[in-house]
Amino acid sequence: MSTKDQGYRNKKSREESEGFPECRCSNCMPMEASTFIENMKRINMDNVDRMITTDLNAYITGVSIPKVKKVKAQTQRKSTKRPLADPEDLRLYKRQMRDTVDELHLRGHSTNRFYDSTQLFREEKLELVALNADKISDAEELELLIGGEMIDGQLDALMKLTRNF
């Protein structure tokens, strides 16, 4: 609706003559409507009444009504992550595992082989064993982590390295 519209003017003059409270629509209070729209994202359950009933004409458009912040209680939670071993120790441990598997593979298969030890004991499995070394208590748990085919003596040799780590 436009303020130049004759129907709007007639309605406005009738409301004023009959003592109606002042209209708060965007035509009657464009600055307040603009400020209200700019601050709409700040409305919450605690301030909705104040935002609607405050006379925003007192403010210049572009002024933000401050949002009342709720103070949330904060508690420290214990970390579920365990500390990792020293990166240099992990690197050395992984290197020892790789060398052990390479040596066992060469001893057992020498030159007649279709695959090498890196295909048999992949890097992902090596990483998995290294990161879970502190949880491995016996050869069965190690076998579950590695899974798949193994070279004769691989499980025992890796378990010995894991215990020493």
Coordinates of N, CA and C in Angstrom, one line a residue:
M1 N 0.8 -1.2 0.0 CA 0.0 0.0 0.0 C 0.9 1.2 0.0
S2 N 0.5 2.2 -0.7 CA 1.3 3.4 -0.9 C 0.7 4.6 0.0
T3 N 1.5 5.5 0.5 CA 1.0 6.6 1.2 C 0.3 7.6 0.3
K4 N 0.4 7.5 -1.0 CA -0.2 8.3 -2.0 C -1.6 7.8 -2.3
D5 N -1.9 6.6 -2.0 CA -3.2 6.0 -2.3 C -4.3 6.7 -1.5
Q6 N -5.4 7.0 -2.2 CA -6.5 7.7 -1.6 C -7.2 6.9 -0.5
G7 N -7.3 5.6 -0.8 CA -7.9 4.7 0.2 C -7.1 4.6 1.5
Y8 N -5.8 4.6 1.4 CA -4.9 4.7 2.6 C -5.1 6.0 3.3
R9 N -5.2 7.1 2.6 CA -5.3 8.4 3.3 C -6.7 8.5 4.0
N10 N -7.7 8.0 3.4 CA -9.1 8.0 4.1 C -9.0 7.1 5.3
K11 N -8.4 6.0 5.2 CA -8.4 5.1 6.4 C -7.5 5.7 7.5
K12 N -6.4 6.3 7.2 CA -5.5 7.0 8.1 C -6.3 8.1 8.9
S13 N -7.0 9.0 8.1 CA -7.6 10.1 8.7 C -8.8 9.6 9.6
R14 N -9.5 8.6 9.2 CA -10.6 8.0 10.0 C -10.0 7.5 11.4
E15 N -8.9 6.7 11.3 CA -8.3 6.2 12.5 C -7.9 7.3 13.5
E16 N -7.3 8.4 12.9 CA -6.9 9.5 13.8 C -8.1 10.2 14.4
S17 N -9.2 10.4 13.6 CA -10.3 11.1 14.1 C -11.1 10.3 15.2
E18 N -11.0 9.0 15.1 CA -11.8 8.1 16.1 C -10.9 7.7 17.2
G19 N -9.6 8.2 17.3 CA -8.8 8.0 18.4 C -8.1 6.6 18.5
F20 N -7.9 6.0 17.3 CA -7.2 4.7 17.3 C -5.7 4.9 17.7
P21 N -5.1 3.9 18.4 CA -3.7 4.0 18.7 C -2.9 4.1 17.3
E22 N -1.8 4.7 17.4 CA -1.0 4.9 16.2 C -0.6 3.5 15.6
C23 N -0.8 3.4 14.3 CA -0.5 2.2 13.5 C 1.1 2.0 13.5
R24 N 1.5 0.8 13.6 CA 2.9 0.5 13.6 C 3.3 -0.3 12.3
C25 N 2.6 -0.1 11.2 CA 2.9 -0.8 10.0 C 4.1 -0.1 9.3
S26 N 4.6 -0.8 8.3 CA 5.8 -0.3 7.6 C 5.5 1.0 6.8
N27 N 4.2 1.3 6.4 CA 3.9 2.5 5.8 C 3.9 3.7 6.7
C28 N 3.3 3.4 7.9 CA 3.2 4.5 8.9 C 4.6 4.8 9.6
M29 N 5.4 3.8 9.8 CA 6.6 3.9 10.5 C 7.7 3.2 9.7
P30 N 8.1 3.8 8.5 CA 9.1 3.1 7.6 C 10.4 2.9 8.3
M31 N 10.9 3.9 9.1 CA 12.2 3.8 9.7 C 12.2 2.7 10.7
E32 N 11.1 2.6 11.5 CA 11.0 1.6 12.5 C 11.0 0.2 11.9
A33 N 10.2 0.1 10.8 CA 10.1 -1.2 10.1 C 11.5 -1.6 9.6
S34 N 12.2 -0.7 9.0 CA 13.5 -1.0 8.5 C 14.5 -1.5 9.6
T35 N 14.5 -0.8 10.7 CA 15.3 -1.2 11.8 C 14.9 -2.5 12.4
F36 N 13.6 -2.7 12.5 CA 13.0 -4.0 12.9 C 13.5 -5.2 12.0
I37 N 13.4 -5.0 10.7 CA 13.8 -6.0 9.8 C 15.3 -6.3 9.9
E38 N 16.1 -5.2 10.1 CA 17.6 -5.4 10.2 C 17.9 -6.2 11.5
N39 N 17.0 -6.1 12.5 CA 17.3 -6.8 13.8 C 16.5 -8.1 14.0
M40 N 15.8 -8.5 13.0 CA 14.9 -9.7 13.1 C 15.7 -10.9 13.5
K41 N 16.9 -11.1 12.9 CA 17.7 -12.3 13.2 C 18.1 -12.4 14.7
R42 N 18.0 -11.3 15.4 CA 18.3 -11.2 16.8 C 17.2 -11.6 17.7
I43 N 16.0 -11.8 17.2 CA 14.8 -12.1 18.0 C 14.9 -13.5 18.5
N44 N 14.6 -13.7 19.8 CA 14.6 -15.0 20.4 C 13.4 -15.0 21.4
M45 N 13.2 -16.0 22.1 CA 12.1 -16.2 23.1 C 12.1 -15.1 24.2
D46 N 13.3 -14.8 24.6 CA 13.5 -13.8 25.7 C 13.2 -12.4 25.3
N47 N 13.5 -12.0 24.1 CA 13.4 -10.6 23.8 C 12.3 -10.3 22.7
V48 N 11.4 -11.2 22.4 CA 10.5 -10.9 21.3 C 9.5 -9.8 21.7
D49 N 9.0 -9.8 22.9 CA 8.1 -8.7 23.3 C 8.8 -7.3 23.3
R50 N 10.0 -7.3 23.8 CA 10.7 -6.0 23.8 C 11.0 -5.5 22.4
M51 N 11.3 -6.5 21.5 CA 11.6 -6.1 20.1 C 10.3 -5.5 19.4
I52 N 9.2 -6.1 19.7 CA 8.0 -5.7 19.0 C 7.4 -4.4 19.6
T53 N 7.5 -4.2 20.9 CA 6.9 -3.1 21.6 C 7.8 -1.9 21.7
T54 N 9.1 -2.0 21.6 CA 10.0 -0.9 21.7 C 9.8 0.1 20.6
D55 N 9.8 1.4 20.9 CA 9.6 2.4 19.9 C 10.9 2.6 19.2
L56 N 11.0 1.9 18.0 CA 12.3 1.9 17.3 C 12.5 3.2 16.5
N57 N 11.5 4.1 16.5 CA 11.6 5.4 15.9 C 12.7 6.2 16.6
A58 N 13.0 5.9 17.8 CA 14.0 6.6 18.6 C 15.4 6.3 18.0
Y59 N 15.5 5.2 17.3 CA 16.8 4.8 16.7 C 16.9 5.2 15.3
I60 N 18.1 5.4 14.9 CA 18.4 5.7 13.4 C 18.4 4.3 12.7
T61 N 17.9 4.3 11.5 CA 18.0 3.0 10.8 C 19.4 2.6 10.7
G62 N 19.6 1.3 10.8 CA 21.0 0.8 10.7 C 21.5 0.5 12.1
V63 N 20.8 0.9 13.1 CA 21.3 0.7 14.5 C 20.8 -0.7 14.9
S64 N 21.7 -1.5 15.5 CA 21.3 -2.8 16.0 C 20.9 -2.8 17.4
I65 N 19.8 -3.5 17.7 CA 19.4 -3.7 19.1 C 20.2 -4.9 19.6
P66 N 20.9 -4.6 20.7 CA 21.8 -5.7 21.3 C 21.0 -6.9 21.7
K67 N 21.5 -8.1 21.4 CA 20.9 -9.3 21.8 C 21.4 -9.7 23.2
V68 N 20.5 -10.1 24.0 CA 20.9 -10.5 25.4 C 21.4 -11.9 25.3
K69 N 22.7 -12.0 25.7 CA 23.4 -13.3 25.6 C 23.1 -14.1 26.8
K70 N 22.9 -15.4 26.6 CA 22.7 -16.3 27.7 C 24.1 -16.9 28.1
V71 N 24.3 -17.0 29.4 CA 25.6 -17.5 29.8 C 25.4 -19.0 30.0
K72 N 26.2 -19.8 29.2 CA 26.1 -21.2 29.3 C 27.1 -21.8 30.3
A73 N 26.7 -22.7 31.0 CA 27.6 -23.4 31.9 C 28.6 -24.3 31.1
Q74 N 29.9 -24.1 31.5 CA 30.9 -24.9 30.7 C 31.6 -25.8 31.7
T75 N 31.7 -27.1 31.3 CA 32.4 -28.1 32.2 C 33.5 -28.7 31.3
Q76 N 34.6 -28.9 32.0 CA 35.7 -29.6 31.3 C 35.4 -31.1 31.2
R77 N 35.6 -31.6 30.0 CA 35.4 -33.0 29.8 C 36.7 -33.6 29.6
K78 N 36.8 -34.8 30.1 CA 38.1 -35.6 30.0 C 38.2 -36.1 28.6
S79 N 39.4 -36.0 28.0 CA 39.6 -36.4 26.7 C 39.6 -37.9 26.6
T80 N 39.0 -38.4 25.5 CA 38.9 -39.9 25.3 C 40.1 -40.3 24.5
K81 N 40.9 -39.4 24.0 CA 42.0 -39.7 23.1 C 43.2 -40.1 24.0
R82 N 44.0 -41.1 23.6 CA 45.1 -41.4 24.4 C 46.4 -40.8 23.7
P83 N 47.4 -40.5 24.5 CA 48.5 -39.8 23.9 C 49.3 -40.8 23.0
L84 N 49.7 -40.3 21.9 CA 50.5 -41.1 20.9 C 51.9 -41.2 21.4
A85 N 52.6 -42.3 21.0 CA 54.0 -42.5 21.3 C 54.8 -41.4 20.5
D86 N 56.0 -41.3 20.9 CA 56.9 -40.3 20.2 C 56.9 -40.7 18.7
P87 N 56.7 -39.7 17.9 CA 56.7 -40.0 16.4 C 58.0 -40.7 15.9
E88 N 59.1 -40.3 16.5 CA 60.4 -41.0 16.1 C 60.4 -42.4 16.5
D89 N 59.8 -42.7 17.7 CA 59.7 -44.1 18.1 C 58.8 -44.9 17.2
L90 N 57.7 -44.3 16.8 CA 56.7 -45.0 15.9 C 57.4 -45.3 14.6
R91 N 58.1 -44.3 14.1 CA 58.8 -44.5 12.8 C 59.8 -45.6 12.9
L92 N 60.5 -45.7 13.9 CA 61.5 -46.7 14.1 C 60.8 -48.1 14.3
Y93 N 59.7 -48.1 15.0 CA 59.0 -49.4 15.2 C 58.4 -49.9 13.9
K94 N 57.9 -49.0 13.1 CA 57.3 -49.4 11.7 C 58.5 -49.8 10.8
R95 N 59.6 -49.2 10.9 CA 60.8 -49.6 10.1 C 61.2 -51.0 10.5
Q96 N 61.2 -51.3 11.8 CA 61.6 -52.6 12.3 C 60.7 -53.7 11.8
M97 N 59.4 -53.4 11.9 CA 58.4 -54.3 11.4 C 58.6 -54.6 9.9
R98 N 58.8 -53.5 9.1 CA 58.9 -53.7 7.7 C 60.2 -54.5 7.4
D99 N 61.3 -54.2 8.1 CA 62.5 -55.0 7.8 C 62.4 -56.5 8.2
T100 N 61.7 -56.7 9.3 CA 61.4 -58.1 9.8 C 60.6 -58.9 8.7
V101 N 59.6 -58.3 8.2 CA 58.7 -59.0 7.3 C 59.5 -59.2 6.0
D102 N 60.3 -58.2 5.5 CA 61.1 -58.3 4.3 C 62.1 -59.5 4.5
E103 N 62.7 -59.5 5.6 CA 63.7 -60.6 5.9 C 63.1 -62.0 5.8
L104 N 61.9 -62.1 6.5 CA 61.2 -63.4 6.5 C 60.7 -63.8 5.1
H105 N 60.3 -62.8 4.4 CA 59.8 -63.1 3.0 C 61.0 -63.5 2.1
L106 N 62.1 -62.9 2.2 CA 63.3 -63.3 1.4 C 63.8 -64.7 1.8
R107 N 63.8 -64.9 3.1 CA 64.2 -66.2 3.6 C 63.3 -67.4 3.1
G108 N 62.0 -67.1 3.1 CA 61.0 -68.1 2.7 C 60.8 -68.3 1.3
H109 N 61.0 -67.2 0.5 CA 60.6 -67.3 -0.9 C 61.7 -66.9 -1.9
S110 N 62.8 -66.5 -1.4 CA 64.0 -66.1 -2.2 C 63.7 -65.5 -3.5
T111 N 64.1 -66.1 -4.6 CA 63.9 -65.5 -5.9 C 62.6 -66.0 -6.6
N112 N 62.0 -67.1 -6.1 CA 60.8 -67.6 -6.7 C 59.6 -67.0 -6.0
R113 N 59.2 -65.9 -6.4 CA 58.1 -65.2 -5.8 C 57.3 -64.4 -6.8
F114 N 56.0 -64.4 -6.6 CA 55.1 -63.6 -7.5 C 54.7 -62.3 -6.9
Y115 N 55.0 -62.1 -5.6 CA 54.6 -60.9 -4.9 C 55.7 -60.6 -3.9
D116 N 55.8 -59.4 -3.5 CA 56.9 -59.0 -2.5 C 56.2 -58.8 -1.2
S117 N 57.0 -58.5 -0.2 CA 56.5 -58.4 1.2 C 55.6 -57.1 1.4
T118 N 55.8 -56.1 0.6 CA 54.9 -54.9 0.7 C 53.5 -55.2 0.3
Q119 N 53.3 -56.1 -0.6 CA 52.0 -56.5 -1.0 C 51.3 -57.4 0.0
L120 N 52.2 -58.2 0.7 CA 51.7 -59.1 1.7 C 51.3 -58.4 3.0
F121 N 52.2 -57.5 3.4 CA 52.0 -56.7 4.6 C 52.0 -55.2 4.3
R122 N 50.8 -54.8 3.9 CA 50.6 -53.4 3.3 C 50.9 -52.3 4.4
E123 N 51.1 -51.1 3.9 CA 51.5 -50.0 4.7 C 50.3 -49.6 5.7
E124 N 49.1 -49.8 5.2 CA 47.9 -49.5 6.1 C 47.9 -50.5 7.3
K125 N 48.2 -51.7 7.1 CA 48.2 -52.7 8.2 C 49.4 -52.4 9.1
L126 N 50.5 -52.0 8.6 CA 51.7 -51.6 9.4 C 51.3 -50.5 10.3
E127 N 50.7 -49.5 9.7 CA 50.3 -48.3 10.5 C 49.2 -48.6 11.6
L128 N 48.3 -49.5 11.2 CA 47.3 -50.0 12.2 C 47.9 -50.7 13.4
V129 N 48.9 -51.6 13.1 CA 49.6 -52.3 14.2 C 50.4 -51.3 15.1
A130 N 51.1 -50.3 14.4 CA 51.9 -49.3 15.2 C 51.0 -48.5 16.1
L131 N 49.8 -48.0 15.6 CA 49.0 -47.2 16.4 C 48.2 -47.9 17.5
N132 N 48.1 -49.2 17.4 CA 47.4 -50.0 18.4 C 48.4 -50.9 19.2
A133 N 49.7 -50.7 19.1 CA 50.6 -51.6 19.7 C 50.4 -51.7 21.2
D134 N 50.0 -50.6 21.9 CA 49.8 -50.7 23.3 C 48.5 -51.5 23.7
K135 N 47.7 -51.8 22.8 CA 46.4 -52.5 23.1 C 46.6 -54.0 22.8
I136 N 47.7 -54.4 22.0 CA 47.9 -55.8 21.6 C 48.5 -56.5 22.7
S137 N 47.8 -57.6 23.2 CA 48.3 -58.3 24.4 C 48.8 -59.7 24.0
D138 N 48.3 -60.2 22.9 CA 48.7 -61.6 22.4 C 48.7 -61.7 20.9
A139 N 49.2 -62.8 20.4 CA 49.3 -63.1 19.0 C 48.0 -63.1 18.3
E140 N 46.9 -63.5 19.0 CA 45.6 -63.6 18.4 C 45.1 -62.2 18.1
E141 N 45.3 -61.2 19.0 CA 44.9 -59.9 18.7 C 45.6 -59.3 17.5
L142 N 46.9 -59.6 17.5 CA 47.8 -59.1 16.4 C 47.3 -59.7 15.1
E143 N 46.9 -61.0 15.1 CA 46.5 -61.7 13.9 C 45.1 -61.0 13.4
L144 N 44.3 -60.7 14.3 CA 43.0 -60.0 14.0 C 43.3 -58.7 13.3
L145 N 44.2 -57.9 13.8 CA 44.6 -56.6 13.2 C 45.1 -56.8 11.8
I146 N 46.0 -57.7 11.6 CA 46.7 -57.9 10.3 C 45.8 -58.6 9.4
G147 N 45.2 -59.7 9.8 CA 44.3 -60.4 8.9 C 45.0 -60.9 7.6
G148 N 44.3 -61.7 6.8 CA 44.8 -62.1 5.5 C 46.0 -63.1 5.7
E149 N 46.7 -63.3 4.5 CA 47.8 -64.2 4.5 C 49.1 -63.6 5.2
M150 N 49.8 -64.6 5.8 CA 51.1 -64.2 6.5 C 52.2 -65.2 6.1
I151 N 53.4 -64.7 6.3 CA 54.6 -65.5 6.0 C 54.8 -66.3 7.3
D152 N 55.4 -67.5 7.1 CA 55.7 -68.3 8.3 C 56.6 -67.6 9.2
G153 N 56.2 -67.5 10.5 CA 57.0 -66.8 11.5 C 56.8 -65.3 11.6
Q154 N 55.9 -64.8 10.7 CA 55.7 -63.3 10.7 C 55.0 -62.9 12.0
L155 N 54.0 -63.7 12.4 CA 53.2 -63.3 13.6 C 54.0 -63.3 14.9
D156 N 54.9 -64.3 15.0 CA 55.7 -64.4 16.2 C 56.8 -63.3 16.2
A157 N 57.4 -63.0 15.1 CA 58.4 -62.0 15.0 C 57.8 -60.6 15.3
L158 N 56.6 -60.3 14.7 CA 55.9 -59.0 15.0 C 55.5 -58.9 16.4
M159 N 55.0 -60.0 17.0 CA 54.6 -60.0 18.4 C 55.8 -59.7 19.3
K160 N 56.9 -60.2 19.0 CA 58.2 -60.0 19.8 C 58.5 -58.5 19.7
L161 N 58.4 -57.9 18.5 CA 58.7 -56.5 18.3 C 57.7 -55.6 19.1
T162 N 56.4 -56.0 19.1 CA 55.4 -55.3 19.7 C 55.6 -55.3 21.2
R163 N 55.9 -56.4 21.8 CA 56.2 -56.5 23.2 C 57.3 -55.6 23.6
N164 N 58.4 -55.5 22.8 CA 59.5 -54.7 23.1 C 59.3 -53.2 22.9
F165 N 58.3 -52.9 22.1 CA 57.9 -51.5 21.8 C 57.2 -50.9 23.1

